[in-house]
Amino acid sequence: MDNDKEEVKIVIEKLVYGGYGMARYADKIYMVNNVYPGEFVSVIPTRTNNNLVFADLKEILQPSHQRISSKCKHFPECGGCQWLDYDYKSQLKSKTEIVKEQLERIGKLDSSVVNDIIESDLIWGYRNRMEYTFQENNNLKLGLNRANSNKVLDIYSCPISPNLFDNIRNRFKEIVNKLDIEIYDKKAKKGILKHLVIRKSFSKNQTMIIIVTNTEYLPHEEEIKQYFQQNFHPYSLIHLMNSSDSVVLRGPYKTLLGEGVLNEEFDDFKFQIPPTSFFQNNYNVTQKLLRHILEYFKSNTPKDATMLDLYSGVGLFSIYFSPLFKHIESVETSKVSVKAAIANSHINFIKNVNFILASSKPYLMKNSSKRFDFVILDPPRKGLEKKEIQLLSSMVKKGIIYISCDPSTFARDINLFTKNGFTLKSVQPFDMFPHSYHIENVGILEKN
């Protein structure tokens, strides 16, 4: 028998980024899913990489006191959440520790600047966007990916999304079955229906339903429109034509019912969000994040200050912070989002923001002689390129606000900023995604 596949008994030390429980045993580090600190478990190794062993849980011999019963019928098969059966206060504690650990290990930085994570007031039904995938495998599935898999798990209830989402998804699946609409096959690159995306505005209680197809036409369009109008009265019903298999919300779209945008409001600032534009996933925590940055700017911004907002989306930060700055340059690579950002500035009567359609690196290279007091950036999960960090470091006079949803790329980039003349003043984690291992961080760096 292969020794590596033999059962091993270990005690879980802590949770690490990626959702794993970590244990040390016989000079090896074990990574296991669905376990919590302090638990005594037996595991079966699945793959070994030098002294790192990934293992599957076989049995919990002694559970943690923080282990609770899960509210979800699909957990842990579903890949959406990792910690649904872990007490919320313990999740928060683990997340703060993870940010500190990543900052020390990857960033080689002092973790005493990390504050305790700010929690989400809503831990159920908090998500304002859900992307469901269609899959035909003998029978129709509409749901989320299984844990560590591309296979779709057919789901009928999800406690982290609003109840209305469950109702819409389950009923739409019935309609698709009845109308016998062809489902898209990723391997063959053939078929029609790909995704159902539901978005919600929490401040205005508006719902947007997006039907994503691989084709330019939506079969039974009139029947589908009538069905939604009679049963759900959505604020917006959209047909999105998307030939990409890597990004769900991309491509041309048409409005079948209602408005082509959702409306959201933060502290009297109004925002219109188009179907394909990025927007933070948790309204309550986004509000807290904005106010945290606002506090910093209020006490650190000189009278005629300027700011660069990179990866600026629909203009959330540029518009919200515009009263504190003389001039803001807002840079975004999505045409749809820039158009929305300009519209949002008009709605809010903002005149001191210049919106630019450009990718961040070419923009920085072209404008390297410009100087800004502050930069605010919210890059995708992969973080920044070295060249971007170098260019930003010379363009910024006072400080950088770095918003990130990935603690490891965040720690890596912060380390490079500190080598380019900045001091990390504080890191404030936010629990944007309760019950999952994801953590939103706001790092404040000041120029030496």
Short mmCIF file of C-alpha atoms in Angstrom, two decimals:
data_model
loop_
_atom_site.label_atom_id
_atom_site.label_comp_id
_atom_site.label_asym_id
_atom_site.label_seq_id
_atom_site.Cartn_x
_atom_site.Cartn_y
_atom_site.Cartn_z
CA MET A 1 0.00 0.00 0.00
CA ASP A 2 1.20 3.54 -0.84
CA ASN A 3 2.28 5.07 2.47
CA ASP A 4 1.21 8.52 1.31
CA LYS A 5 -2.38 7.29 1.05
CA GLU A 6 -2.48 5.89 4.58
CA GLU A 7 -4.69 7.55 7.16
CA VAL A 8 -2.99 10.18 9.34
CA LYS A 9 -4.31 11.63 12.62
CA ILE A 10 -3.58 15.32 13.15
CA VAL A 11 -4.63 18.33 15.25
CA ILE A 12 -5.65 21.42 13.27
CA GLU A 13 -3.62 24.45 14.31
CA LYS A 14 -5.28 27.32 12.44
CA LEU A 15 -7.12 28.39 9.29
CA VAL A 16 -5.08 29.73 6.38
CA TYR A 17 -5.90 31.70 3.24
CA GLY A 18 -7.74 29.49 0.75
CA GLY A 19 -10.04 28.13 3.45
CA TYR A 20 -7.79 25.25 4.55
CA GLY A 21 -7.13 24.09 8.07
CA MET A 22 -3.40 23.71 8.71
CA ALA A 23 -1.64 21.10 10.81
CA ARG A 24 2.01 20.09 11.37
CA TYR A 25 2.90 16.43 11.67
CA ALA A 26 6.14 14.49 11.13
CA ASP A 27 7.99 17.49 9.61
CA LYS A 28 5.20 18.03 7.14
CA ILE A 29 2.52 20.70 6.81
CA TYR A 30 -0.98 19.41 6.13
CA MET A 31 -3.74 21.36 4.38
CA VAL A 32 -7.30 20.07 4.87
CA ASN A 33 -10.73 21.42 3.89
CA ASN A 34 -13.81 21.49 6.19
CA VAL A 35 -11.85 21.49 9.45
CA TYR A 36 -11.38 24.10 12.18
CA PRO A 37 -8.73 25.11 14.74
CA GLY A 38 -8.31 22.71 17.66
CA GLU A 39 -10.00 19.75 15.94
CA PHE A 40 -8.48 16.26 16.14
CA VAL A 41 -9.11 14.62 12.75
CA SER A 42 -8.08 11.69 10.62
CA VAL A 43 -7.17 12.53 7.02
CA ILE A 44 -6.12 10.78 3.81
CA PRO A 45 -3.30 12.50 1.87
CA THR A 46 -4.22 13.23 -1.78
CA ARG A 47 -1.08 14.95 -3.06
CA THR A 48 2.33 15.82 -1.65
CA ASN A 49 4.62 18.64 -2.73
CA ASN A 50 7.94 18.43 -0.84
CA ASN A 51 6.89 18.93 2.80
CA LEU A 52 3.38 20.21 1.93
CA VAL A 53 0.59 17.64 2.02
CA PHE A 54 -2.96 18.23 0.80
CA ALA A 55 -5.37 15.80 2.42
CA ASP A 56 -9.06 14.91 2.47
CA LEU A 57 -10.94 14.76 5.74
CA LYS A 58 -11.90 11.20 6.67
CA GLU A 59 -13.31 11.66 10.16
CA ILE A 60 -13.60 14.31 12.87
CA LEU A 61 -12.42 12.52 16.01
CA GLN A 62 -12.86 15.54 18.26
CA PRO A 63 -14.80 18.54 16.93
CA SER A 64 -14.15 22.18 17.82
CA HIS A 65 -16.58 23.97 20.19
CA GLN A 66 -16.85 26.61 17.45
CA ARG A 67 -18.26 24.09 14.97
CA ILE A 68 -21.99 24.73 14.53
CA SER A 69 -24.69 23.21 12.34
CA SER A 70 -24.81 24.61 8.81
CA LYS A 71 -27.83 26.61 7.62
CA CYS A 72 -27.34 25.38 4.06
CA LYS A 73 -28.60 22.12 2.58
CA HIS A 74 -25.90 22.21 -0.13
CA PHE A 75 -22.87 22.67 2.14
CA PRO A 76 -20.07 21.48 1.81
CA GLU A 77 -20.73 20.12 -1.73
CA CYS A 78 -21.23 23.67 -3.04
CA GLY A 79 -18.09 25.72 -3.71
CA GLY A 80 -19.70 29.04 -2.76
CA CYS A 81 -18.90 28.95 0.98
CA GLN A 82 -16.17 27.26 3.01
CA TRP A 83 -17.02 28.08 6.63
CA LEU A 84 -20.80 27.81 6.94
CA ASP A 85 -20.53 25.53 9.97
CA TYR A 86 -18.00 27.72 11.80
CA ASP A 87 -19.21 30.20 14.41
CA TYR A 88 -19.23 33.76 12.94
CA LYS A 89 -17.14 35.39 15.71
CA SER A 90 -14.51 32.67 15.17
CA GLN A 91 -14.54 33.32 11.41
CA LEU A 92 -13.77 36.99 12.11
CA LYS A 93 -10.91 36.10 14.46
CA SER A 94 -9.42 33.68 11.92
CA LYS A 95 -9.66 36.24 9.10
CA THR A 96 -7.77 38.88 11.10
CA GLU A 97 -5.07 36.29 11.85
CA ILE A 98 -4.87 35.28 8.17
CA VAL A 99 -4.27 38.89 7.09
CA LYS A 100 -1.51 39.25 9.72
CA GLU A 101 0.09 35.97 8.68
CA GLN A 102 0.08 36.88 4.96
CA LEU A 103 1.52 40.32 5.69
CA GLU A 104 4.35 38.81 7.76
CA ARG A 105 5.12 35.78 5.58
CA ILE A 106 4.64 37.21 2.07
CA GLY A 107 5.05 40.94 2.72
CA LYS A 108 7.87 40.58 5.29
CA LEU A 109 6.14 43.39 7.19
CA ASP A 110 5.17 44.14 10.77
CA SER A 111 1.59 42.89 11.29
CA SER A 112 0.90 45.17 14.29
CA VAL A 113 -0.59 47.68 11.79
CA VAL A 114 -3.46 45.24 11.08
CA ASN A 115 -6.69 46.18 12.88
CA ASP A 116 -9.36 43.67 13.87
CA ILE A 117 -11.67 42.89 10.97
CA ILE A 118 -14.87 44.94 10.64
CA GLU A 119 -17.84 42.61 10.51
CA SER A 120 -20.84 42.49 8.21
CA ASP A 121 -24.09 43.48 9.95
CA LEU A 122 -25.87 41.05 7.63
CA ILE A 123 -24.39 37.57 7.56
CA TRP A 124 -27.34 35.95 5.74
CA GLY A 125 -28.87 37.20 2.50
CA TYR A 126 -26.09 39.78 2.15
CA ARG A 127 -25.01 39.18 -1.45
CA ASN A 128 -26.24 41.67 -4.03
CA ARG A 129 -25.13 39.59 -7.01
CA MET A 130 -25.30 35.88 -7.77
CA GLU A 131 -24.14 34.17 -10.97
CA TYR A 132 -25.79 30.80 -11.61
CA THR A 133 -24.65 28.41 -14.35
CA PHE A 134 -26.76 26.14 -16.55
CA GLN A 135 -25.56 22.60 -17.21
CA GLU A 136 -27.26 19.75 -19.02
CA ASN A 137 -26.07 16.38 -17.88
CA ASN A 138 -29.00 13.97 -18.44
CA ASN A 139 -31.06 16.50 -16.51
CA LEU A 140 -31.10 20.29 -16.29
CA LYS A 141 -29.00 21.91 -13.57
CA LEU A 142 -28.96 25.56 -12.57
CA GLY A 143 -26.69 26.46 -9.70
CA LEU A 144 -23.12 27.04 -8.51
CA ASN A 145 -19.91 25.11 -9.08
CA ARG A 146 -19.22 22.18 -6.80
CA ALA A 147 -16.28 22.64 -4.43
CA ASN A 148 -12.97 22.33 -6.37
CA SER A 149 -14.78 21.41 -9.59
CA ASN A 150 -16.22 22.79 -12.82
CA LYS A 151 -19.30 20.63 -12.43
CA VAL A 152 -22.48 22.49 -11.54
CA LEU A 153 -24.36 21.65 -8.36
CA ASP A 154 -28.11 22.07 -8.80
CA ILE A 155 -29.18 24.29 -5.91
CA TYR A 156 -32.63 25.24 -4.65
CA SER A 157 -31.72 27.46 -1.69
CA CYS A 158 -28.74 29.63 -0.75
CA PRO A 159 -28.69 31.36 2.65
CA ILE A 160 -26.10 34.02 1.73
CA SER A 161 -28.29 35.43 -1.08
CA PRO A 162 -31.71 37.13 -0.70
CA ASN A 163 -34.71 34.73 -0.59
CA LEU A 164 -36.08 36.32 -3.74
CA PHE A 165 -33.03 35.04 -5.67
CA ASP A 166 -33.94 31.44 -4.77
CA ASN A 167 -37.49 31.98 -5.92
CA ILE A 168 -36.46 33.54 -9.25
CA ARG A 169 -33.81 30.87 -9.95
CA ASN A 170 -36.04 27.90 -9.12
CA ARG A 171 -38.99 29.22 -11.10
CA PHE A 172 -36.87 30.19 -14.11
CA LYS A 173 -35.41 26.68 -14.20
CA GLU A 174 -38.98 25.31 -14.46
CA ILE A 175 -39.70 27.67 -17.37
CA VAL A 176 -36.52 26.64 -19.21
CA ASN A 177 -37.46 23.00 -18.75
CA LYS A 178 -40.99 23.61 -20.00
CA LEU A 179 -39.90 25.63 -23.04
CA ASP A 180 -37.09 23.14 -23.69
CA ILE A 181 -34.46 25.82 -24.39
CA GLU A 182 -31.09 24.37 -25.41
CA ILE A 183 -28.36 24.60 -22.77
CA TYR A 184 -24.86 25.71 -23.72
CA ASP A 185 -22.20 22.98 -23.74
CA LYS A 186 -18.78 24.39 -22.78
CA LYS A 187 -16.79 21.52 -24.31
CA ALA A 188 -18.60 21.52 -27.65
CA LYS A 189 -19.00 25.34 -27.57
CA LYS A 190 -22.57 24.82 -28.75
CA GLY A 191 -25.98 25.67 -27.35
CA ILE A 192 -27.79 28.72 -26.05
CA LEU A 193 -28.40 29.28 -22.32
CA LYS A 194 -25.28 29.88 -20.22
CA HIS A 195 -26.09 31.77 -17.02
CA LEU A 196 -28.75 33.41 -14.94
CA VAL A 197 -27.40 36.40 -13.01
CA ILE A 198 -29.46 38.23 -10.40
CA ARG A 199 -28.41 41.62 -9.00
CA LYS A 200 -30.07 43.62 -6.26
CA SER A 201 -29.87 47.21 -5.05
CA PHE A 202 -30.14 47.16 -1.26
CA SER A 203 -30.71 50.90 -0.81
CA LYS A 204 -33.50 51.05 -3.42
CA ASN A 205 -34.77 47.45 -3.24
CA GLN A 206 -34.54 46.96 -7.01
CA THR A 207 -33.89 43.63 -8.74
CA MET A 208 -32.14 43.07 -12.06
CA ILE A 209 -32.41 39.70 -13.79
CA ILE A 210 -29.81 38.94 -16.48
CA ILE A 211 -30.21 36.00 -18.86
CA VAL A 212 -26.86 35.16 -20.48
CA THR A 213 -26.80 33.33 -23.81
CA ASN A 214 -24.10 32.24 -26.21
CA THR A 215 -26.31 33.48 -29.07
CA GLU A 216 -27.63 36.82 -30.25
CA TYR A 217 -31.22 35.65 -29.86
CA LEU A 218 -33.14 34.43 -26.84
CA PRO A 219 -35.69 31.73 -27.73
CA HIS A 220 -39.24 32.35 -26.44
CA GLU A 221 -38.28 35.91 -25.55
CA GLU A 222 -41.87 37.16 -25.41
CA GLU A 223 -43.04 34.30 -23.17
CA ILE A 224 -40.07 34.83 -20.83
CA LYS A 225 -40.75 38.58 -20.65
CA GLN A 226 -44.43 38.02 -19.87
CA TYR A 227 -43.59 35.42 -17.25
CA PHE A 228 -41.22 37.73 -15.35
CA GLN A 229 -43.54 40.71 -15.68
CA GLN A 230 -46.49 38.79 -14.23
CA ASN A 231 -44.60 36.96 -11.47
CA PHE A 232 -41.70 39.12 -10.32
CA HIS A 233 -42.11 42.68 -11.69
CA PRO A 234 -38.31 43.09 -11.88
CA TYR A 235 -36.91 46.59 -12.03
CA SER A 236 -34.86 45.35 -14.96
CA LEU A 237 -34.75 42.26 -17.23
CA ILE A 238 -31.68 42.00 -19.46
CA HIS A 239 -30.60 39.66 -22.25
CA LEU A 240 -26.79 39.52 -22.38
CA MET A 241 -25.07 37.99 -25.42
CA ASN A 242 -21.75 36.57 -24.29
CA SER A 243 -19.46 34.28 -26.29
CA SER A 244 -16.74 34.33 -23.57
CA ASP A 245 -16.35 31.27 -21.34
CA SER A 246 -14.03 33.00 -18.88
CA VAL A 247 -16.10 36.04 -17.82
CA VAL A 248 -19.83 35.78 -17.09
CA LEU A 249 -20.80 39.46 -17.38
CA ARG A 250 -19.33 40.53 -20.69
CA GLY A 251 -20.69 41.48 -24.10
CA PRO A 252 -23.55 43.44 -25.68
CA TYR A 253 -26.93 43.39 -24.00
CA LYS A 254 -30.48 44.53 -24.53
CA THR A 255 -33.07 45.60 -22.00
CA LEU A 256 -36.20 43.44 -22.24
CA LEU A 257 -38.09 45.02 -19.33
CA GLY A 258 -37.74 48.12 -17.18
CA GLU A 259 -34.53 50.08 -16.79
CA GLY A 260 -31.11 49.16 -18.16
CA VAL A 261 -29.40 50.00 -14.85
CA LEU A 262 -29.76 49.41 -11.10
CA ASN A 263 -29.70 52.39 -8.73
CA GLU A 264 -27.71 52.33 -5.50
CA GLU A 265 -27.14 55.10 -2.95
CA PHE A 266 -24.41 55.75 -0.35
CA ASP A 267 -24.72 58.77 1.96
CA ASP A 268 -26.80 60.74 -0.58
CA PHE A 269 -24.52 59.91 -3.52
CA LYS A 270 -26.44 58.14 -6.27
CA PHE A 271 -25.02 55.49 -8.56
CA GLN A 272 -26.37 53.75 -11.64
CA ILE A 273 -24.91 50.28 -12.22
CA PRO A 274 -25.12 48.73 -15.71
CA PRO A 275 -25.61 44.93 -16.03
CA THR A 276 -21.98 44.15 -16.89
CA SER A 277 -20.24 46.58 -14.50
CA PHE A 278 -18.40 45.49 -11.37
CA PHE A 279 -19.79 46.65 -8.04
CA GLN A 280 -18.91 45.55 -4.49
CA ASN A 281 -20.92 42.50 -3.42
CA ASN A 282 -22.01 43.50 0.09
CA TYR A 283 -23.82 46.84 0.44
CA ASN A 284 -23.52 47.12 4.22
CA VAL A 285 -19.77 46.47 4.29
CA THR A 286 -19.13 48.75 1.28
CA GLN A 287 -20.75 51.56 3.27
CA LYS A 288 -18.39 50.89 6.20
CA LEU A 289 -15.38 50.73 3.87
CA LEU A 290 -16.25 54.12 2.29
CA ARG A 291 -16.62 55.75 5.72
CA HIS A 292 -13.31 54.27 6.92
CA ILE A 293 -11.42 55.84 3.99
CA LEU A 294 -13.41 59.08 4.40
CA GLU A 295 -12.20 59.42 8.01
CA TYR A 296 -8.60 59.12 6.84
CA PHE A 297 -9.02 61.65 4.01
CA LYS A 298 -10.80 64.15 6.26
CA SER A 299 -7.83 64.44 8.58
CA ASN A 300 -5.03 64.06 6.01
CA THR A 301 -6.10 65.89 2.86
CA PRO A 302 -4.75 69.39 2.19
CA LYS A 303 -7.05 72.02 0.67
CA ASP A 304 -6.07 71.77 -3.00
CA ALA A 305 -5.38 68.02 -3.03
CA THR A 306 -5.56 65.89 -6.17
CA MET A 307 -6.28 62.19 -6.49
CA LEU A 308 -5.89 59.40 -9.02
CA ASP A 309 -8.55 56.66 -8.90
CA LEU A 310 -7.27 53.56 -10.73
CA TYR A 311 -9.55 50.63 -11.67
CA SER A 312 -12.36 53.06 -10.92
CA GLY A 313 -15.40 51.12 -12.18
CA VAL A 314 -18.62 53.14 -12.21
CA GLY A 315 -16.94 55.95 -10.26
CA LEU A 316 -17.89 54.93 -6.71
CA PHE A 317 -14.71 56.25 -5.02
CA SER A 318 -14.14 59.24 -7.35
CA ILE A 319 -17.66 60.54 -6.81
CA TYR A 320 -17.98 59.71 -3.10
CA PHE A 321 -14.66 61.43 -2.22
CA SER A 322 -14.95 64.29 -4.76
CA PRO A 323 -15.97 66.95 -2.17
CA LEU A 324 -12.55 66.57 -0.49
CA PHE A 325 -10.43 67.09 -3.62
CA LYS A 326 -9.71 69.88 -6.05
CA HIS A 327 -9.31 67.45 -8.96
CA ILE A 328 -9.65 63.67 -9.46
CA GLU A 329 -8.54 61.61 -12.43
CA SER A 330 -10.58 58.41 -12.72
CA VAL A 331 -9.17 55.59 -14.90
CA GLU A 332 -11.10 52.48 -15.94
CA THR A 333 -10.66 49.90 -18.73
CA SER A 334 -14.36 49.00 -19.28
CA LYS A 335 -16.20 51.20 -21.77
CA VAL A 336 -19.59 50.43 -20.17
CA SER A 337 -18.31 51.39 -16.70
CA VAL A 338 -16.71 54.66 -17.88
CA LYS A 339 -19.97 55.64 -19.58
CA ALA A 340 -21.83 54.86 -16.34
CA ALA A 341 -19.26 56.78 -14.26
CA ILE A 342 -19.74 59.91 -16.42
CA ALA A 343 -23.53 59.56 -16.07
CA ASN A 344 -23.09 59.12 -12.29
CA SER A 345 -21.03 62.31 -12.07
CA HIS A 346 -23.86 64.20 -13.85
CA ILE A 347 -26.53 62.74 -11.53
CA ASN A 348 -24.49 63.92 -8.52
CA PHE A 349 -23.54 67.31 -10.07
CA ILE A 350 -19.83 66.49 -9.78
CA LYS A 351 -17.58 68.72 -11.87
CA ASN A 352 -14.06 68.01 -10.57
CA VAL A 353 -13.58 64.45 -11.87
CA ASN A 354 -12.05 63.60 -15.24
CA PHE A 355 -13.04 60.11 -16.47
CA ILE A 356 -10.56 58.30 -18.71
CA LEU A 357 -11.03 55.07 -20.65
CA ALA A 358 -7.67 53.26 -20.39
CA SER A 359 -5.92 50.22 -18.94
CA SER A 360 -3.90 51.13 -15.87
CA LYS A 361 -0.36 50.29 -17.07
CA PRO A 362 -0.54 52.14 -20.44
CA TYR A 363 -2.18 55.09 -18.64
CA LEU A 364 0.61 55.21 -16.02
CA MET A 365 3.36 54.94 -18.64
CA LYS A 366 1.84 57.71 -20.75
CA ASN A 367 1.25 60.02 -17.76
CA SER A 368 4.33 59.24 -15.66
CA SER A 369 5.21 62.94 -15.35
CA LYS A 370 1.90 63.74 -13.60
CA ARG A 371 1.81 64.10 -9.81
CA PHE A 372 -1.11 63.37 -7.47
CA ASP A 373 -1.38 63.83 -3.71
CA PHE A 374 -3.24 60.54 -3.33
CA VAL A 375 -3.97 57.42 -5.28
CA ILE A 376 -6.84 55.04 -4.57
CA LEU A 377 -6.75 51.64 -6.25
CA ASP A 378 -8.93 48.58 -6.27
CA PRO A 379 -7.23 46.17 -8.71
CA PRO A 380 -8.48 42.69 -9.64
CA ARG A 381 -7.46 39.69 -7.52
CA LYS A 382 -4.09 39.27 -9.28
CA GLY A 383 -2.94 42.65 -7.94
CA LEU A 384 -0.47 45.01 -9.61
CA GLU A 385 2.49 44.55 -11.92
CA LYS A 386 5.96 45.62 -10.67
CA LYS A 387 6.09 48.33 -13.34
CA GLU A 388 2.75 49.77 -12.15
CA ILE A 389 4.06 49.93 -8.57
CA GLN A 390 7.25 51.73 -9.69
CA LEU A 391 5.32 54.28 -11.77
CA LEU A 392 2.73 54.90 -9.05
CA SER A 393 5.45 55.34 -6.44
CA SER A 394 6.95 58.28 -8.31
CA MET A 395 3.56 59.83 -9.21
CA VAL A 396 2.18 59.93 -5.65
CA LYS A 397 3.14 62.78 -3.32
CA LYS A 398 1.36 61.84 -0.08
CA GLY A 399 -0.41 58.52 0.16
CA ILE A 400 -1.93 55.39 -1.39
CA ILE A 401 -5.19 53.72 -0.45
CA TYR A 402 -4.94 50.12 -1.66
CA ILE A 403 -8.17 48.08 -1.66
CA SER A 404 -7.76 44.36 -2.27
CA CYS A 405 -9.81 41.17 -2.10
CA ASP A 406 -6.75 38.89 -2.02
CA PRO A 407 -4.49 39.08 1.09
CA SER A 408 -1.57 37.31 -0.63
CA THR A 409 -1.23 39.58 -3.70
CA PHE A 410 -1.99 42.51 -1.38
CA ALA A 411 0.93 41.56 0.93
CA ARG A 412 3.25 41.07 -2.07
CA ASP A 413 2.38 44.51 -3.54
CA ILE A 414 2.55 46.34 -0.19
CA ASN A 415 6.07 44.95 0.27
CA LEU A 416 7.08 46.48 -3.10
CA PHE A 417 5.53 49.85 -2.20
CA THR A 418 7.54 49.92 1.04
CA LYS A 419 10.70 49.30 -1.03
CA ASN A 420 9.69 52.24 -3.24
CA GLY A 421 9.54 54.87 -0.51
CA PHE A 422 6.29 54.22 1.40
CA THR A 423 5.40 53.25 4.97
CA LEU A 424 2.41 51.04 5.68
CA LYS A 425 0.33 52.96 8.23
CA SER A 426 -2.63 50.63 8.67
CA VAL A 427 -4.46 47.64 7.25
CA GLN A 428 -8.19 47.41 7.90
CA PRO A 429 -9.78 44.08 6.95
CA PHE A 430 -13.52 44.03 6.16
CA ASP A 431 -15.74 40.96 6.13
CA MET A 432 -17.22 41.54 2.68
CA PHE A 433 -17.89 37.78 2.26
CA PRO A 434 -19.15 36.08 5.47
CA HIS A 435 -18.83 32.25 5.57
CA SER A 436 -16.13 32.23 2.88
CA TYR A 437 -12.35 32.61 3.21
CA HIS A 438 -12.35 35.82 1.13
CA ILE A 439 -11.25 39.02 2.87
CA GLU A 440 -11.38 42.64 1.68
CA ASN A 441 -8.49 44.80 2.91
CA VAL A 442 -7.87 48.54 2.90
CA GLY A 443 -4.18 49.37 3.24
CA ILE A 444 -3.09 52.97 3.86
CA LEU A 445 0.47 53.79 2.78
CA GLU A 446 2.17 57.15 3.26
CA LYS A 447 5.16 58.50 1.35
CA ASN A 448 8.34 58.73 3.43
#
